[in-house]
Coordinates of N, CA and C in Angstrom, one line a residue:
M1 N 5.5 -4.8 -13.3 CA 4.4 -5.5 -12.9 C 4.4 -5.8 -11.5
I2 N 5.6 -6.3 -10.9 CA 5.8 -6.5 -9.5 C 5.6 -5.3 -8.7
A3 N 6.0 -4.2 -9.2 CA 5.9 -3.0 -8.5 C 4.3 -2.6 -8.3
I4 N 3.6 -2.8 -9.3 CA 2.2 -2.6 -9.2 C 1.5 -3.4 -8.2
G5 N 2.0 -4.7 -8.2 CA 1.4 -5.7 -7.3 C 1.7 -5.3 -5.8
L6 N 3.2 -4.9 -5.6 CA 3.4 -4.4 -4.2 C 2.6 -3.3 -3.9
L7 N 2.4 -2.3 -4.8 CA 1.6 -1.1 -4.5 C 0.2 -1.5 -4.0
F8 N -0.3 -2.5 -4.7 CA -1.8 -2.9 -4.4 C -1.7 -3.7 -3.1
V9 N -0.7 -4.4 -2.7 CA -0.7 -5.0 -1.4 C -0.6 -4.1 -0.3
R10 N 0.3 -3.1 -0.5 CA 0.5 -2.1 0.5 C -0.8 -1.2 0.7
L11 N -1.7 -1.0 -0.4 CA -2.8 -0.3 -0.4 C -3.8 -1.1 0.6
L12 N -3.8 -2.4 0.4 CA -4.7 -3.3 1.1 C -4.2 -3.2 2.6
C13 N -3.0 -3.2 2.8 CA -2.5 -3.2 4.2 C -2.8 -1.9 4.9
D14 N -2.8 -0.8 4.2 CA -3.2 0.5 4.7 C -4.6 0.5 5.0
Y15 N -5.5 -0.1 4.2 CA -6.8 -0.2 4.5 C -7.2 -0.7 5.9
F16 N -6.3 -1.5 6.4 CA -6.6 -2.2 7.9 C -5.8 -1.5 9.0
K17 N -5.1 -0.4 8.5 CA -4.3 0.4 9.5 C -5.4 1.3 10.2
S18 N -5.1 1.7 11.4 CA -5.9 2.6 12.2 C -5.7 4.1 11.6
R19 N -6.7 4.8 11.7 CA -6.7 6.4 11.2 C -5.6 7.0 11.8
R20 N -5.2 6.7 13.1 CA -4.1 7.4 13.8 C -2.9 7.1 13.1
Q21 N -2.6 5.8 12.8 CA -1.4 5.4 12.1 C -1.3 6.0 10.8
L22 N -2.3 6.0 9.9 CA -2.3 6.6 8.8 C -2.0 8.2 8.7
E23 N -2.7 8.9 9.6 CA -2.4 10.3 9.9 C -0.9 10.5 10.2
A24 N -0.4 9.7 11.2 CA 1.0 9.9 11.6 C 1.9 9.6 10.4
E25 N 1.7 8.7 9.5 CA 2.5 8.3 8.3 C 2.4 9.5 7.4
I26 N 1.3 10.0 7.1 CA 1.1 11.2 6.3 C 2.0 12.4 6.7
L27 N 1.8 12.6 8.0 CA 2.5 13.7 8.6 C 4.0 13.6 8.4
V28 N 4.6 12.3 8.7 CA 5.9 12.1 8.5 C 6.4 12.2 7.0
L29 N 5.5 11.7 6.2 CA 5.9 11.9 4.8 C 5.9 13.3 4.3
R30 N 5.0 14.2 4.7 CA 4.9 15.6 4.4 C 6.1 16.3 5.0
H31 N 6.4 16.0 6.1 CA 7.5 16.7 6.9 C 8.9 16.3 6.1
Q32 N 9.0 15.0 5.7 CA 10.2 14.4 5.0 C 10.3 15.2 3.7
L33 N 9.2 15.5 3.0 CA 9.2 16.2 1.7 C 9.7 17.7 2.0
N34 N 9.1 18.3 3.1 CA 9.6 19.7 3.4 C 11.0 19.8 3.6
V35 N 11.5 18.9 4.4 CA 13.0 18.8 4.7 C 13.7 18.7 3.4
L36 N 13.4 17.7 2.6 CA 14.2 17.6 1.3 C 14.0 18.8 0.4
R37 N 13.0 19.5 0.3 CA 12.8 20.7 -0.5 C 13.6 21.9 0.0
Q38 N 13.8 21.9 1.4 CA 14.5 22.9 1.8 C 16.0 22.8 1.6
R39 N 16.5 21.6 1.6 CA 17.9 21.3 1.4 C 18.2 20.4 0.2
A40 N 17.5 20.6 -0.9 CA 17.7 19.8 -2.1 C 19.2 19.8 -2.6
P41 N 19.7 20.9 -2.9 CA 21.0 20.9 -3.5 C 22.2 20.3 -2.6
R42 N 22.0 20.4 -1.3 CA 23.1 19.9 -0.3 C 22.7 18.7 0.3
R43 N 23.6 18.2 1.1 CA 23.3 17.0 1.9 C 22.3 17.3 3.0
V44 N 21.5 16.4 3.3 CA 20.2 16.7 4.2 C 20.8 16.5 5.6
H45 N 20.7 17.7 6.4 CA 21.0 17.7 7.8 C 19.8 18.0 8.6
L46 N 19.4 17.0 9.4 CA 18.1 17.3 10.2 C 18.4 18.2 11.3
R47 N 17.5 19.2 11.5 CA 17.7 20.1 12.6 C 17.0 19.3 13.9
W48 N 17.2 20.0 15.0 CA 16.6 19.5 16.3 C 15.1 19.3 16.3
A49 N 14.4 20.2 15.7 CA 12.9 20.2 15.5 C 12.5 18.9 14.6
D50 N 13.3 18.7 13.6 CA 12.9 17.5 12.7 C 13.1 16.3 13.4
R51 N 14.1 16.2 14.2 CA 14.5 15.0 14.9 C 13.4 14.7 16.1
A52 N 13.2 15.8 16.7 CA 12.1 15.8 17.7 C 10.7 15.3 17.2
L53 N 10.3 15.8 16.0 CA 9.1 15.4 15.4 C 9.1 14.0 15.1
F54 N 10.2 13.4 14.5 CA 10.3 11.9 14.1 C 10.3 11.1 15.5
I55 N 10.8 11.5 16.5 CA 10.9 10.9 17.8 C 9.5 10.8 18.3
W56 N 8.8 11.9 18.3 CA 7.4 12.0 19.0 C 6.5 11.1 18.2
L57 N 6.6 11.2 16.8 CA 5.7 10.3 16.1 C 6.1 8.7 16.3
Y58 N 7.4 8.4 16.3 CA 7.8 7.0 16.6 C 7.2 6.5 17.8
R59 N 7.3 7.4 18.9 CA 6.8 6.9 20.1 C 5.2 6.6 20.1
R60 N 4.5 7.5 19.5 CA 3.1 7.3 19.3 C 2.7 6.2 18.5
C61 N 3.5 6.0 17.4 CA 3.1 4.9 16.4 C 4.5 4.3 15.9
P62 N 5.0 3.3 16.5 CA 6.3 2.8 16.0 C 6.4 2.3 14.7
R63 N 5.2 2.0 14.1 CA 5.2 1.4 12.6 C 5.5 2.6 11.7
V64 N 5.4 3.8 12.1 CA 5.7 5.0 11.2 C 7.1 4.9 10.8
L65 N 8.0 4.2 11.4 CA 9.4 4.0 11.1 C 9.5 3.6 9.6
D66 N 8.5 2.8 9.1 CA 8.7 2.2 7.9 C 8.5 3.3 6.7
A67 N 7.9 4.4 7.1 CA 7.7 5.4 6.2 C 8.9 6.4 6.0
I68 N 9.8 6.3 6.9 CA 11.0 7.4 7.0 C 12.1 6.9 6.3
T69 N 12.4 7.4 5.1 CA 13.6 7.2 4.4 C 14.0 8.5 3.8
I70 N 15.1 9.1 4.2 CA 15.7 10.3 3.6 C 16.9 9.9 3.0
V71 N 16.9 9.3 1.9 CA 18.1 8.9 1.1 C 17.7 9.2 -0.4
R72 N 18.8 9.7 -1.1 CA 18.7 10.0 -2.4 C 19.2 8.8 -3.3
P73 N 18.8 8.6 -4.4 CA 19.0 7.6 -5.2 C 20.7 7.4 -5.4
E74 N 21.4 8.6 -5.5 CA 22.7 8.5 -5.8 C 23.5 8.0 -4.6
T75 N 22.9 8.2 -3.4 CA 23.4 7.6 -2.2 C 23.4 6.1 -2.3
V76 N 22.2 5.5 -2.6 CA 22.0 4.1 -2.7 C 23.0 3.5 -3.7
V77 N 23.2 4.2 -4.9 CA 24.3 3.7 -5.9 C 25.6 3.7 -5.3
R78 N 26.0 4.8 -4.6 CA 27.3 4.8 -3.9 C 27.6 3.8 -2.9
W79 N 26.5 3.5 -2.2 CA 26.7 2.3 -1.2 C 26.8 1.0 -1.9
H80 N 26.1 0.8 -3.0 CA 26.2 -0.4 -3.7 C 27.5 -0.5 -4.4
R81 N 28.2 0.5 -4.9 CA 29.5 0.4 -5.5 C 30.6 0.3 -4.4
A82 N 30.4 0.8 -3.2 CA 31.3 0.6 -2.1 C 31.2 -0.9 -1.6
G83 N 30.0 -1.4 -1.7 CA 29.8 -2.8 -1.2 C 30.6 -3.8 -2.2
F84 N 30.4 -3.5 -3.5 CA 31.1 -4.4 -4.5 C 32.6 -4.2 -4.3
A85 N 33.1 -2.9 -4.1 CA 34.5 -2.8 -4.0 C 35.0 -3.5 -2.8
A86 N 34.3 -3.5 -1.7 CA 34.7 -4.1 -0.4 C 34.7 -5.7 -0.7
Y87 N 33.7 -6.1 -1.4 CA 33.6 -7.5 -1.6 C 34.8 -8.0 -2.4
W88 N 35.2 -7.3 -3.5 CA 36.3 -7.8 -4.5 C 37.7 -7.5 -3.8
R89 N 37.8 -6.6 -2.9 CA 39.0 -6.4 -2.1 C 39.2 -7.5 -1.2
W90 N 38.0 -8.0 -0.5 CA 38.1 -9.1 0.3 C 38.4 -10.3 -0.5
K91 N 37.8 -10.4 -1.6 CA 38.0 -11.8 -2.4 C 39.3 -11.9 -3.0
S92 N 40.0 -10.8 -3.3 CA 41.3 -10.7 -3.9 C 42.5 -10.5 -2.9
R93 N 42.2 -10.7 -1.6 CA 43.3 -10.5 -0.6 C 44.4 -11.7 -0.7
S94 N 45.5 -11.2 -0.2 CA 46.6 -12.2 -0.2 C 46.6 -13.1 1.0
F95 N 47.1 -14.2 1.0 CA 47.2 -15.1 2.2 C 48.6 -15.2 2.7
G96 N 49.4 -14.3 2.6 CA 50.7 -14.3 3.3 C 51.8 -14.7 2.5
G97 N 51.7 -14.8 1.2 CA 52.7 -15.0 0.3 C 53.1 -16.5 0.1
I98 N 54.3 -16.7 -0.3 CA 54.8 -18.1 -0.6 C 55.5 -18.7 0.7
D99 N 55.4 -19.9 0.9 CA 56.0 -20.6 2.1 C 57.5 -20.6 1.8
K100 N 58.3 -20.7 2.9 CA 59.7 -20.7 2.9 C 60.3 -22.0 2.1
E101 N 59.7 -23.1 2.3 CA 60.1 -24.3 1.6 C 59.9 -24.1 0.1
V102 N 58.9 -23.5 -0.3 CA 58.6 -23.4 -1.9 C 59.7 -22.3 -2.4
R103 N 59.9 -21.3 -1.6 CA 61.0 -20.4 -2.0 C 62.4 -21.1 -2.2
E104 N 62.6 -21.9 -1.3 CA 63.9 -22.6 -1.4 C 64.0 -23.5 -2.6
L105 N 62.9 -24.2 -2.9 CA 62.8 -25.1 -4.0 C 63.0 -24.3 -5.2
I106 N 62.3 -23.1 -5.5 CA 62.4 -22.3 -6.6 C 63.9 -21.8 -6.8
R107 N 64.5 -21.4 -5.7 CA 66.0 -21.1 -5.7 C 66.8 -22.2 -6.1
R108 N 66.6 -23.4 -5.7 CA 67.4 -24.6 -6.1 C 67.1 -24.9 -7.7
I109 N 65.9 -24.8 -8.0 CA 65.7 -25.1 -9.5 C 66.3 -24.1 -10.4
T110 N 66.2 -22.8 -10.0 CA 66.8 -21.8 -10.9 C 68.3 -21.8 -10.9
A111 N 68.9 -22.2 -9.8 CA 70.4 -22.3 -9.6 C 70.9 -23.3 -10.6
T112 N 70.1 -24.4 -10.8 CA 70.7 -25.6 -11.4 C 70.5 -25.4 -13.0
T113 N 69.7 -24.6 -13.4 CA 69.6 -24.3 -14.8 C 70.4 -23.3 -15.4

């Protein structure tokens, strides 16, 4: 339901965009699809011409950057898992072990028993 609402809001925002912005966004999205179709089984590597097109469109209409995303869903899941792994690694880090005084106290207690 939220996705439909967001789609409707974006549609309204697109209504107020200039024709030049909409055409640039459509061109970027079509080019993005062509790049993904050419390199679907492998990792996406942009050629010089691809980058030049994106730079040219960005310079003409900076808002077009919102439409450029060349990321596969598996990549997002991998980033998410790596983020959680980094968080729990940070959360479970050690703080330098036991103080010298505590070690001596443990040795004294174990020696007397």
